[in-house]
Every structure is written in structure tokens, then in C-alpha cells.
């Protein structure tokens, strides 16, 4: 016991909890947002609430012991630890979107729900980047779109919500740097002119990212709401491929201006993209348009080669009544600079690539402006007269 009878401040408890790792995710409890509350009563009892998905006895017991050991130097007379499955309880749990059978009451659009309780009011436009399947270049487009918008003078954040295959830390070169947190707040990386945070920064590299539904939901929510994004013009969200839990969580949590769908030119890719478009529409999210990635290839002879049949996205866009926001060629520099964590090199090394990426960003920004205007006009205003 220390000599002084003064109770330690909750900050001291948070600081001590930063030394305790989650037994499953191997990151500290504070960074992971596991600490629900810390309270010190008048008689010095510390009450600590911990969110934990795995409520199995041994895990709980081990964590309890680790917390008690970490807090021992503070000399608290009693420590009460309350574990709760915080990420699986009612308010946090996404409600599945059910098909309207006609016999049920029409349900609330997830986006209306998100607009009512917007947790990120300082962000002007939240834009999701999705794809029907993996490997089409969704993360490449997210990263370069974010950097291009920042280079055009905007304040931009990039959130890597691809919890199953987070590649943003590699693409931004942040993998070697552990994230910082102050209390419950995650400090985003300030790199290449943007603020960025990835679920990949919160878990070990070699850890298999097998998330159960509620965990995926919790991880996404923490990344979005506990990261100190500050004021932004655009927050770009790199979604996992396909139509899983995360887009639903996002749609219920964050009011989006819209979504960008990335696809490749092949016919089979169109079907995947259609599914992604349908998903966004079902979630009440406006689709801003399509990006055709790996659209064509410019050979050393300067000629354009359409390896996969350039223009597939144009046909799909026409069918779906959507704009094509950009066509990005296969360019080895894009892959090389992604692996090297140096997206700025895409804008300084090859003028043609820089111009293609710049045009993509301007087209997205124009489309965002148009859609926001429509959204504003669609929101009824009530005038009260004397
Ligand atoms: P996704 O996020 O859809 O899984 P990625 O963005 O991770 O896809 O891209 C998959 C791989 O393809 C990465 O190695 C990336 O560098 C590469 N890549 C993506 N787009 C291009 C492109 N236009 N030209 C060359 N390589 C690309």
C-alpha cells in the first residue's frame, strides 16, 4: 500500500490497464476499447467494467488476474471487475435487415437510423468503398482516392474496415508502428496527408482474422467512433469484400453520402458488382458510381491493351443507371508503391497515373456534391410561423 491515503485518479487506472492485453487479440484493453467504465468510490474501491466477447471461465479468470496484477501498485483496497459481453448486447447489436414480405410493418431504413444518432457530426462526407469480391483493387482505390482528395486540398480520413484482410497498413507503410491511444481514444496515423486507422493496426499481423459477427460489429464500431478523426471533409471507408455483417453495421451506425463500387472489366466481375450495388441499395445507401480497376494496360510501345475487355463497367453502369467514376489501368507502379507503403509516389512518379487518380478523385467529389444536394433537398424542412 502506498503511504498516501488519497485515491488514485481513474487516469492512473486507465494507464495501468494499458499494460494488460486482451487474451485473444493480444492488444491492450484500452486500445481495443474494452474498458467500458472506471469508477473509484469514496472508500477507494475501484469498479471497472470490461467488455469481453469470450465469456468462458478460464479467459475471464486469466484476464481478472492480469488486471489485478497490473493495478496492484496503485494500492487500491478493493477492485471489483464487471465483465459484460458489451459487443453483443442490445444497443450495440445490429438488427438483421429482413426482406419486407408485405405482411410486416415497413422497417426503418438503416440510414435514417444512423442519421438520427450520427456519432461523427464533424465529418462532412462518409464514403464507403465496396466490391463484390476480393482482389479487384478495392483497397488500392480506397488508399489512392483518399490521398488524391487530400492532394486536392481536402481534409481526409481513411478507415480500413476490411477486417478480414486489412491491407491498408502495408499500403500506407504504417505496419511497423503500433497505434497510440489516449484513454479510450485511438489516435489515427497522420501519413501521406491523410488520417488513417486500420483494424489491422489493432491486431497482430499473423493473427488469423476470423471474426464472429458480434466481434466484427464491435471492431468496426470502435474504429469508427473511438478514433479521433477530428473535422474532415471526407472519411473513406474500405469495406470487406462481399456482403457480410460489416456493411450492415456501418449502415446502421454512420450516415453515408454514398458508396463507390470497385470492379474489374470481366463479365463475371459484373455479377459480383451487381450484388454489391443491390446490397448498398437495400441498406439505404446511395451508390455514387462504379470504378473500373485494372481496366487496361499501356505497353512499353505506348499502346493501350484491353486485357480483360475494357468497358465492362460502362455497360453495367448503363444498365444500372449509375456513372463510371474512373477507369484505372493496370500499372505496376500501383502495386509496387502499395507494397512499399508509398502512395505519394503514384502522384509524383508517373504523370499519366497521377492524372487518372486525380480525375477519379474530382469525379467522386463532384458526384458527392450532387448526391448531398439531393439528400438535403429530400429532407423536409419545417417552418414555424408566428
Ligand atoms: P482488394 O482490396 O480488392 O482485395 P487490393 O487493392 O488489395 O484488392 O489489390 C490486390 C492486388 O492487386 C494488390 O497487390 C495491388 O497492389 C494490386 N493492384 C490493384 N490494382 C492494381 C492496378 N490497377 N494495377 C496494378 N496492380 C494493382
Short mmCIF file of C-alpha atoms and ligand atoms in Angstrom, two decimals, residues 133-140 167 171 293-294 328-331 334-335 338, ligand 1:
data_model
loop_
_atom_site.label_atom_id
_atom_site.label_comp_id
_atom_site.label_asym_id
_atom_site.label_seq_id
_atom_site.Cartn_x
_atom_site.Cartn_y
_atom_site.Cartn_z
CA UNK A 133 -15.36 -9.90 -54.24
CA UNK A 134 -11.76 -9.64 -53.05
CA UNK A 135 -8.71 -8.88 -55.16
CA UNK A 136 -10.29 -6.35 -57.51
CA UNK A 137 -8.27 -3.48 -56.05
CA UNK A 138 -10.77 -2.09 -53.56
CA UNK A 139 -8.07 -1.16 -51.01
CA UNK A 140 -5.83 0.25 -53.75
CA UNK A 167 -4.04 -4.27 -46.30
CA UNK A 171 -0.16 0.26 -48.37
CA UNK A 293 -9.92 -1.09 -61.95
CA UNK A 294 -7.28 -2.95 -63.98
CA UNK A 328 -7.73 2.86 -63.63
CA UNK A 329 -5.25 0.92 -65.76
CA UNK A 330 -3.07 -1.98 -64.70
CA UNK A 331 0.08 -0.20 -63.67
CA UNK A 334 0.46 0.99 -58.30
CA UNK A 335 1.33 -2.47 -57.00
CA UNK A 338 1.37 -0.24 -52.46
P1 LIG B 1 -8.81 -5.80 -52.74
O1 LIG B 1 -8.79 -4.72 -51.69
O2 LIG B 1 -9.96 -5.70 -53.68
O3 LIG B 1 -8.67 -7.19 -52.17
P2 LIG B 1 -6.15 -4.83 -53.40
O4 LIG B 1 -6.34 -3.38 -53.50
O5 LIG B 1 -5.52 -5.37 -52.15
O6 LIG B 1 -7.52 -5.60 -53.67
O7 LIG B 1 -5.34 -5.29 -54.69
C1 LIG B 1 -4.93 -6.63 -54.88
C2 LIG B 1 -3.53 -6.61 -55.52
O8 LIG B 1 -3.60 -6.05 -56.83
C3 LIG B 1 -2.52 -5.77 -54.75
O9 LIG B 1 -1.26 -6.38 -54.84
C4 LIG B 1 -2.50 -4.45 -55.51
O10 LIG B 1 -1.26 -3.77 -55.37
C5 LIG B 1 -2.74 -4.92 -56.93
N1 LIG B 1 -3.43 -3.93 -57.77
C6 LIG B 1 -4.64 -3.38 -57.53
N2 LIG B 1 -4.98 -2.54 -58.52
C7 LIG B 1 -3.96 -2.55 -59.40
C8 LIG B 1 -3.72 -1.88 -60.65
N3 LIG B 1 -4.60 -1.06 -61.19
N4 LIG B 1 -2.52 -2.13 -61.27
C9 LIG B 1 -1.63 -2.98 -60.73
N5 LIG B 1 -1.80 -3.64 -59.59
C10 LIG B 1 -2.96 -3.44 -58.91
#
